[in-house]
Coordinates of C-alpha atoms in Angstrom, one line a residue:
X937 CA 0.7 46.7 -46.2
X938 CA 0.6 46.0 -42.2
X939 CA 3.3 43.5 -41.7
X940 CA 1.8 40.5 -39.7
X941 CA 2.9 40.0 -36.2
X942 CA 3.9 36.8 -34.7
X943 CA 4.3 38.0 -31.3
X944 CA 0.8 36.5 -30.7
X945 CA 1.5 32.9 -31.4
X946 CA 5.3 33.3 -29.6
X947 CA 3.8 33.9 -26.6
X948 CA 1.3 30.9 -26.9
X949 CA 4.3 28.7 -27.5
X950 CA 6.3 30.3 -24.9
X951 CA 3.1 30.0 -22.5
X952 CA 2.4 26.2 -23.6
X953 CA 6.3 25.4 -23.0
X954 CA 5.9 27.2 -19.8
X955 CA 3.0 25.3 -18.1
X956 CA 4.0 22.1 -19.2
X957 CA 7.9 22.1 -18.3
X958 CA 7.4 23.6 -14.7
X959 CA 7.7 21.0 -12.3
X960 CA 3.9 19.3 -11.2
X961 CA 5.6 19.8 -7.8
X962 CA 4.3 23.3 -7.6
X963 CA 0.8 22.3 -8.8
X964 CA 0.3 19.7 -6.0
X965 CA -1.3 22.3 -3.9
X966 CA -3.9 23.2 -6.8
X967 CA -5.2 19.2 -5.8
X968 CA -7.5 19.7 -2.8
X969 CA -8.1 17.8 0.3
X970 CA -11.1 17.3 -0.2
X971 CA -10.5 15.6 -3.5
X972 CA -7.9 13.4 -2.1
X973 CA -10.5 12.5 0.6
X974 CA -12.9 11.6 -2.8
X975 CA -10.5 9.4 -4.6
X976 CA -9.5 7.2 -1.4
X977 CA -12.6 5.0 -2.5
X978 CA -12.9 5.7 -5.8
X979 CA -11.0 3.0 -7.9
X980 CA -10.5 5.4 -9.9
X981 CA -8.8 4.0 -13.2
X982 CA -6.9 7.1 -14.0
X983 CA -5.6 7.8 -10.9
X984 CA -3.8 4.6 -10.6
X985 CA -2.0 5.3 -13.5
X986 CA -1.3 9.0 -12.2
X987 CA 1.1 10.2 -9.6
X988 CA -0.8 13.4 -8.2
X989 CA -3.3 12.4 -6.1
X990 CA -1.4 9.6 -5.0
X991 CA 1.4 11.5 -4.3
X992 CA -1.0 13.9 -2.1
X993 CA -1.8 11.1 -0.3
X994 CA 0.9 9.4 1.1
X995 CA 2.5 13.2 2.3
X996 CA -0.6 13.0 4.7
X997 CA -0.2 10.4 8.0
X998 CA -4.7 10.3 7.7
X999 CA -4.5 7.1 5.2
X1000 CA -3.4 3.9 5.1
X1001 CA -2.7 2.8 1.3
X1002 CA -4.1 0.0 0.9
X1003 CA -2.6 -1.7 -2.7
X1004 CA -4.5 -4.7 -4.4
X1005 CA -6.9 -5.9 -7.4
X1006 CA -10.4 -6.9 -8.0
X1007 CA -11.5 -7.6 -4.3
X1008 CA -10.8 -4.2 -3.5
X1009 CA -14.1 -3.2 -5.3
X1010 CA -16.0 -5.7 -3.0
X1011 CA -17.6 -2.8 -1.0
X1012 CA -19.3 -5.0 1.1
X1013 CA -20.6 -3.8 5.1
X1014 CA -17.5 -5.3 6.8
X1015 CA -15.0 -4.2 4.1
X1016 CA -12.0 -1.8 5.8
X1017 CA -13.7 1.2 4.0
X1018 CA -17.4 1.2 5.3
X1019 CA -16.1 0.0 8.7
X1020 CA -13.7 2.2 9.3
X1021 CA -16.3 4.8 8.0
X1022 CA -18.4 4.2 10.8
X1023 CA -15.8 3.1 13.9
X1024 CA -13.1 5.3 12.9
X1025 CA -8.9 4.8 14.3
X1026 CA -7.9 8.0 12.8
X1027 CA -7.1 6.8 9.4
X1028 CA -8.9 6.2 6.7
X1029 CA -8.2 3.3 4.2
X1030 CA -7.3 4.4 0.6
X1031 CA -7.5 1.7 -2.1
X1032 CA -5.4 1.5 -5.0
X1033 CA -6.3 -1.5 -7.2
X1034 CA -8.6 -3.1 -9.8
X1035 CA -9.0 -6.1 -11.1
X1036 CA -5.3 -7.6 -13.2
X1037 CA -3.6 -5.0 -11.7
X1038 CA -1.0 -7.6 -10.4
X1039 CA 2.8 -7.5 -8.9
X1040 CA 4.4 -5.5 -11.5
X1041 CA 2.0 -3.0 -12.1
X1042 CA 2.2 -1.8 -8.6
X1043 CA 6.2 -2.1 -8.7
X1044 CA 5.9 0.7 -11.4
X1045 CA 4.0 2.6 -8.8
X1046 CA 5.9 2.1 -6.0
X1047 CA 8.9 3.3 -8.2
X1048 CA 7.5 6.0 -9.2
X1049 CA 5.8 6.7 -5.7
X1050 CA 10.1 5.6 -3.9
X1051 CA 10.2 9.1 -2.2
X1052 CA 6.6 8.9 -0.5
X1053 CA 6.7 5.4 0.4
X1054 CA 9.4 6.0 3.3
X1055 CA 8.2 4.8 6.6
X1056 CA 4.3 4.9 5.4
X1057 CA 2.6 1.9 6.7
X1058 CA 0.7 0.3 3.8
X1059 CA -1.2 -3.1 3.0
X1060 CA -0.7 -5.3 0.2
X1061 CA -3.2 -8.0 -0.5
X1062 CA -1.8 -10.4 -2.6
X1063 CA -4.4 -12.6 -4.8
X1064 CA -3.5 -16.7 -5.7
X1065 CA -5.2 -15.7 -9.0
X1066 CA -2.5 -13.8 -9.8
X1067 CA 0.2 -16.5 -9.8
X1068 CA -1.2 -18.8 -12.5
X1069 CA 1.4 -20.6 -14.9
X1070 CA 1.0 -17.4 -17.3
X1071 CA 1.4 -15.1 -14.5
X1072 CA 0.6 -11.2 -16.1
X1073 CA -1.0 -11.4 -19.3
X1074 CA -0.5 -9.2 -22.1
X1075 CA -4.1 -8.0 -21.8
X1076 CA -4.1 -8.1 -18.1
X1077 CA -1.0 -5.8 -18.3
X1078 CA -1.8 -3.6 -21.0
X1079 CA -5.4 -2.9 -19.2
X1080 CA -3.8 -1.2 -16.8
X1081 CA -0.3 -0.1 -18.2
X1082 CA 0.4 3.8 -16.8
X1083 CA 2.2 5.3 -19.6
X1084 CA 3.4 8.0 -17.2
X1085 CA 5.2 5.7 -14.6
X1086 CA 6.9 3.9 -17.5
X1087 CA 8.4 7.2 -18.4
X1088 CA 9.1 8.3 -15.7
X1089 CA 10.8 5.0 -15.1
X1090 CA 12.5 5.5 -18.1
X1091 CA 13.6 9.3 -17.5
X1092 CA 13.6 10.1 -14.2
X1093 CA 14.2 6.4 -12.4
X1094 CA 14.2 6.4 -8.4
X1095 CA 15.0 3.0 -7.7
X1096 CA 18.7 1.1 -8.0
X1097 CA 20.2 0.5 -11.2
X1098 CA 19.9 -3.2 -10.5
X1099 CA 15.6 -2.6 -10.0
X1100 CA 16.3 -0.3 -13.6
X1101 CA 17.6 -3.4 -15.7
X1102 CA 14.8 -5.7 -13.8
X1103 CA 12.7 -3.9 -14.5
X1104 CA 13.3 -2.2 -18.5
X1105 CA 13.7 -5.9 -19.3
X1106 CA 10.2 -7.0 -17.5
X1107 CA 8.8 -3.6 -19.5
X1108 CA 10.0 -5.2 -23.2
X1109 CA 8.3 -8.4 -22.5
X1110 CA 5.0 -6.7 -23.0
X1111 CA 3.2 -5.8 -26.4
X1112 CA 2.2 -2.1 -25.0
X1113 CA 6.0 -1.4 -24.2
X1114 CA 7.3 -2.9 -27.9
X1115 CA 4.8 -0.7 -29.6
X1116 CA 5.7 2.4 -28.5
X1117 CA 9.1 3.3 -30.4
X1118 CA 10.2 6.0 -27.9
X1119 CA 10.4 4.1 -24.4
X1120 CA 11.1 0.8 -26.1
X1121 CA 14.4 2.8 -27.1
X1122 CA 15.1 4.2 -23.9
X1123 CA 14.2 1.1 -22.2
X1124 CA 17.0 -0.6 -24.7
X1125 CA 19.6 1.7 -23.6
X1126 CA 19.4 0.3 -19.7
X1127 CA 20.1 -2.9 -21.0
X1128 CA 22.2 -2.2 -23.9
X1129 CA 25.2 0.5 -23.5
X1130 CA 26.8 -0.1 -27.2
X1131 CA 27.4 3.1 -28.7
X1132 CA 24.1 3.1 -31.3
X1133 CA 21.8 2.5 -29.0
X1134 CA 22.9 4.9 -26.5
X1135 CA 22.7 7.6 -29.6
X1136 CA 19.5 6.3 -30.3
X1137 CA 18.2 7.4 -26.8
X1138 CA 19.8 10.2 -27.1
X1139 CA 18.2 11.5 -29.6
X1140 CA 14.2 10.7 -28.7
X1141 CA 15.3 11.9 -24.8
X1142 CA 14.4 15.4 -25.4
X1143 CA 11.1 14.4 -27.2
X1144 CA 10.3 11.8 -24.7
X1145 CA 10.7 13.9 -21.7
X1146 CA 8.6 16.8 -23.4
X1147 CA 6.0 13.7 -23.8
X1148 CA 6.5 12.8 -20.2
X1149 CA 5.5 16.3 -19.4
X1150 CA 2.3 16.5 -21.0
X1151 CA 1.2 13.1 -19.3
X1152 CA 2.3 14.9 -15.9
X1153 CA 0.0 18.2 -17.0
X1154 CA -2.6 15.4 -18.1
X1155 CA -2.5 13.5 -14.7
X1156 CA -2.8 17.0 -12.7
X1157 CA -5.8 17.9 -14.6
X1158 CA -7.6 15.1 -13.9
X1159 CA -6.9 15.3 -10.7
X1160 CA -8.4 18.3 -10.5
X1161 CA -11.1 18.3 -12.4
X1162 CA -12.2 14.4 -11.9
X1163 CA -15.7 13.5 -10.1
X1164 CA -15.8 11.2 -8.4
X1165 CA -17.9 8.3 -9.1
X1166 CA -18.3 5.7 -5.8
X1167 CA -20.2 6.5 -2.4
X1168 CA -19.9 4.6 0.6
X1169 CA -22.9 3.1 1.6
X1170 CA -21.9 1.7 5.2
X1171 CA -24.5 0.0 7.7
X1172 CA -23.7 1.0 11.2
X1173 CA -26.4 -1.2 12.9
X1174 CA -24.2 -4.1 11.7
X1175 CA -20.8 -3.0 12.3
X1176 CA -20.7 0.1 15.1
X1177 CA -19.2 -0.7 18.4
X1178 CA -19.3 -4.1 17.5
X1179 CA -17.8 -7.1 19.4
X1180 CA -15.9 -9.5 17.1
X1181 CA -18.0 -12.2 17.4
X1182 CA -21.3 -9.7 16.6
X1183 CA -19.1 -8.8 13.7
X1184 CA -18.7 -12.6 12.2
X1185 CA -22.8 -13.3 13.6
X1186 CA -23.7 -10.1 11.3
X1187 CA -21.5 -11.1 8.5
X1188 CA -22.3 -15.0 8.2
X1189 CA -26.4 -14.1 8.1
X1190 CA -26.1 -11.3 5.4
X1191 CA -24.0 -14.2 3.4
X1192 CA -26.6 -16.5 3.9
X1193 CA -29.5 -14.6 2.6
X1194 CA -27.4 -13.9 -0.1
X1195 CA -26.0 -17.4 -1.1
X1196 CA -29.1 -20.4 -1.4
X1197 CA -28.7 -21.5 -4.3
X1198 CA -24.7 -23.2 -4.6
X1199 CA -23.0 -25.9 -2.6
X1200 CA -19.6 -23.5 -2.6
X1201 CA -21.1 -20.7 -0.3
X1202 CA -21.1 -18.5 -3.4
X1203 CA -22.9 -15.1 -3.9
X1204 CA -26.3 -16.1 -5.7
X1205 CA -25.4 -13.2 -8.1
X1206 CA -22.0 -14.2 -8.8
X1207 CA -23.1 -17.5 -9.3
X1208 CA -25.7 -16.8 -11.8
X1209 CA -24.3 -15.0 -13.7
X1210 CA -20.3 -15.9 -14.3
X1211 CA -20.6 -19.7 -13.0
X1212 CA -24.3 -21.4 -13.6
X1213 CA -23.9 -21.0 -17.6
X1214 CA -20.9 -23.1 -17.4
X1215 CA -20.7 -25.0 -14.3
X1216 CA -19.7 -28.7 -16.3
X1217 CA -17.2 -27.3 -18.4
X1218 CA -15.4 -25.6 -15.2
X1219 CA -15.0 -29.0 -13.4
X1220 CA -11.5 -29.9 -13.2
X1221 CA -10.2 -26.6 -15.6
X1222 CA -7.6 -25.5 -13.5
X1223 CA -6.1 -28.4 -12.6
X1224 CA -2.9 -27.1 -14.7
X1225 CA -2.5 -24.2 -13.9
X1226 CA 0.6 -24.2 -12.5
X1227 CA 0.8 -22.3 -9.5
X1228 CA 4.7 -22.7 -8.3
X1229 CA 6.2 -21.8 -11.3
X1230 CA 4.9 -19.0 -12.0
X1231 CA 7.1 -16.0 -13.2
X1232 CA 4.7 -13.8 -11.0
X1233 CA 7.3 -14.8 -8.0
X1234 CA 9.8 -12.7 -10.0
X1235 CA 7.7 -9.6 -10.7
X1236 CA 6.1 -10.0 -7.1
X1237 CA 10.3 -10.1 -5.9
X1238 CA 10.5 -6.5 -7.3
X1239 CA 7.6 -5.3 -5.5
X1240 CA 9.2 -6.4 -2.3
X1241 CA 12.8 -5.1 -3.4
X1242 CA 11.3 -1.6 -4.1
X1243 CA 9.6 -1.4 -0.3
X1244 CA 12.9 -2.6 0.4
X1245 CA 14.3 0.3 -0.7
X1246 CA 11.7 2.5 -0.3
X1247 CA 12.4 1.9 3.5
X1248 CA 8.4 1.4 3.1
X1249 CA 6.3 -0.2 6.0
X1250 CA 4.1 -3.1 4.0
X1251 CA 1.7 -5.6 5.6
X1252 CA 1.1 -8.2 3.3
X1253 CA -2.1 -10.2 3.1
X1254 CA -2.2 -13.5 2.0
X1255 CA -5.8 -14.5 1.0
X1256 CA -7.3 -18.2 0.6
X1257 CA -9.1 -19.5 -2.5
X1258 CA -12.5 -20.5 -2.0
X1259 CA -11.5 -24.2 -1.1
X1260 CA -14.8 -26.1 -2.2
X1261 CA -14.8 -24.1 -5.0
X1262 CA -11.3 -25.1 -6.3
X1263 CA -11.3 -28.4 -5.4
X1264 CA -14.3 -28.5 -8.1
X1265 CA -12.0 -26.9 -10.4
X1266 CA -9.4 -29.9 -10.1
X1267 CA -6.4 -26.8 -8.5
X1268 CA -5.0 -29.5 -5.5
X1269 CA -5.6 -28.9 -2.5
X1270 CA -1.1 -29.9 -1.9
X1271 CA -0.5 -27.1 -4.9
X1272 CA -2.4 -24.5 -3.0
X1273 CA -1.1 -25.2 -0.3
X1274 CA 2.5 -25.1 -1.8
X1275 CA 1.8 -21.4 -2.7
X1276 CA 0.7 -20.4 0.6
X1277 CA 3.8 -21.6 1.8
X1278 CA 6.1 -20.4 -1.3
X1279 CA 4.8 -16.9 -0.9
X1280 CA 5.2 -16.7 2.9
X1281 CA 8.4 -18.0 3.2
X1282 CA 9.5 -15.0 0.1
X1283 CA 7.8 -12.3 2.1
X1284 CA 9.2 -12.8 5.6
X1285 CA 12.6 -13.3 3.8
X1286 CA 13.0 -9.6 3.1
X1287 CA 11.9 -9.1 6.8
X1288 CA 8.6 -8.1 5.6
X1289 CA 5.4 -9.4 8.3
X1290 CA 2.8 -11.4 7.0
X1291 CA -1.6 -12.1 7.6
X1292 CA -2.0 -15.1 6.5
X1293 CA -5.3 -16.3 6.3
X1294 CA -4.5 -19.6 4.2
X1295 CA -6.3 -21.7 7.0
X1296 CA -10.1 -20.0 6.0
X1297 CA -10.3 -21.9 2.7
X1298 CA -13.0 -24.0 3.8
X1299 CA -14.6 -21.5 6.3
X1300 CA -18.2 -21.2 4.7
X1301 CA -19.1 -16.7 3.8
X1302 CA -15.2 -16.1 4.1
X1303 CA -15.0 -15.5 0.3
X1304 CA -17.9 -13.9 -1.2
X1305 CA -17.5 -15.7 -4.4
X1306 CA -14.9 -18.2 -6.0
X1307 CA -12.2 -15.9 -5.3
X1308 CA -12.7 -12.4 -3.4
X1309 CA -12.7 -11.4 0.0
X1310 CA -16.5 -10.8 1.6
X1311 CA -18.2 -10.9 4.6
X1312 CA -16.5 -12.8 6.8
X1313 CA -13.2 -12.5 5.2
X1314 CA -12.8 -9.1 6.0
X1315 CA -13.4 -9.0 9.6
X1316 CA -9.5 -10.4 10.5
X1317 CA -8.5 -7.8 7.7
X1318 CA -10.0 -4.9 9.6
X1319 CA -8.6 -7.0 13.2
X1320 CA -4.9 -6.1 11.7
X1321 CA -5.5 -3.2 10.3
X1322 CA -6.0 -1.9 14.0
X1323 CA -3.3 -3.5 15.4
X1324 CA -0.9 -2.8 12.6
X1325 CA -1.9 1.2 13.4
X1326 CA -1.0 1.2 16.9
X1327 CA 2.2 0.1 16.4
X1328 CA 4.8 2.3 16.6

């Protein structure tokens, strides 16, 4: 009787322990250009949770990250992407954002991202929304937790031991973290360095960092084989060679044939459909929110201390609420204001410069609904953007 070989399945293993454990660093050529070029509009879900094609992208000087939430996906005319699609400065915006992707999700990108991030110019636009009394929720958070980046936090950290414990002790406030038995453990150990819970990491490491590889082989096929989903669909008669003032003409009449039917210079659809339904129970529902004590300051403090350390070049945009809007919705008008100066003053702090466009809450078209960017509000977006690439 033929003995049965195993040589067969050795070299499967051998081959499967091969291609996962070699470094993703020596796959990054396998991720085109050309998809790099696909994914810089995208809003692609998985790649904000990856590290490939993000990785690709800020090794090349032809982008300008540009780091957000929801408003990102507001493709209108005048937004960076189209117009810099059609009057072009030689780089080419790449978004990274969707909507509750708030402070600390992106500071466990830019930690995972440290080594990229030096001297790249970026833009961060920062969102009010985000700094309600709750700040992060646990759905918010968990919607667009990167398993990846959390291990690799937890493995393979890049950022100062003081950003580590910040950070592993923001990670167990969330559900997602608690849950999964393996990184809550190493997670523990930056906090805790008793002798059981250090053996306790010790003993998931080597079954956490084969885990962290798979997620890495995961993210690079993806980023390979992904297709992308979003087209620019940019209108040069309204936005080529353009003076300024043609720019904000072009932008206020598309706004206006698109919002007739609201006193807040909201987008009809918008309006419609997430507002008209439940316009009397809205009055006056924010008016607690508490937007100065949020503990989004904190979280959004890490993001600036990893840019910090980064040696990163960040422009931060600070964007207005949609003022008729909010004062139906009982937020102050003194609270608001409080924030715009609350986050300003923590920004330029670290040395960092800010836009602020606090002063356009009442500017009718600025926003395209209660709370995004639109039309008008992207023209001084797109102003900076060509000013803050010129400078040296």
């Amino acid at each position: 009787m033929k003995r049965p070989s195993f040589s067969p399945l050795v070299a499967a293993v051998l081959l499967f322990c091969f291609i996962i454990l070699i470094p993703n660093r020596y796959l990054l050529p396998m991720v085109g250009d050309k998809k790099v070029e696909e994914a810089a509009v995208d809003l692609d879900f998985e790649m904000f949770q990856g590290e490939m094609i993000q990785k690709k992208m800020l090794e090349s000087p032809k982008y300008l990250p540009i780091y957000g939430s929801s408003e990102l996906s507001r493709l209108d005319t005048f937004h960076p992407s189209n117009y810099f699609k059609v009057n072009s400065i030689g780089v080419t915006p790449f978004l990274v954002g969707r909507g509750g992707t708030q402070s600390f999700v992106h500071f466990l990108n830019f930690a995972d991202q440290k080594d990229g991030l030096k001297n790249k110019k970026l833009l961060f636009i920062l969102s009010p929304q985000w700094f309600y009394r709750e700040g992060a929720t646990q759905a918010s958070f968990g919607a667009n937790f990167s398993t990846l980046q959390a291990y690799r936090f937890a493995l393979q950290p890049k950022v100062s031991e003081k950003l580590q414990l910040e950070g592993a002790k923001r990670l167990l406030t969330f559900d997602v973290v608690r849950n999964d038995a393996m990184l809550k453990t190493l997670l523990e150990a930056k906090i805790h360095h008793d002798e059981k819970t250090q053996m306790k990491a010790n003993i998931v490491k080597p079954f956490a960092f084969l885990f962290m590889k798979v997620l890495e082989k995961r993210d690079l096929l993806h980023s390979i084989l992904d297709i992308p989903l979003t087209r620019l669909h940019p209108k040069p008669s309204l936005i080529k060679n353009k003076t300024w003032d043609e720019l904000e003409k072009n932008a206020e009449e598309m706004a206006k044939s698109r919002s007739t039917n609201n006193r807040f210079y909201i987008d009809d659809f918008y309006y419609n459909k997430r507002i008209k339904p439940k316009i009397a129970e809205l009055k006056g529902f924010r008016k607690n929110s508490g937007l100065l004590v949020s503990p989004e300051y904190h979280d959004f403090q890490m993001v600036l201390d990893v840019l910090k350390e980064a040696k990163a070049k960040p422009l931060f945009v600070s964007v207005p609420v949609n003022g008729y809007w909010y004062d139906y919705m009982g937020l102050s008008k003194s609270e608001r204001n409080g924030y715009y100066q609350k986050i300003k003053k923590q920004i330029e702090k670290e040395g960092f410069p800010v836009l602020d466009l606090s002063n356009h809450e009442y500017d009718p078209y600025f926003l395209k609904d209660s709370m995004h960017l639109g039309y008008k509000g992207w023209l001084p977006i797109d102003k900076a953007i060509i000013e803050f690439v010129k400078q040296e």
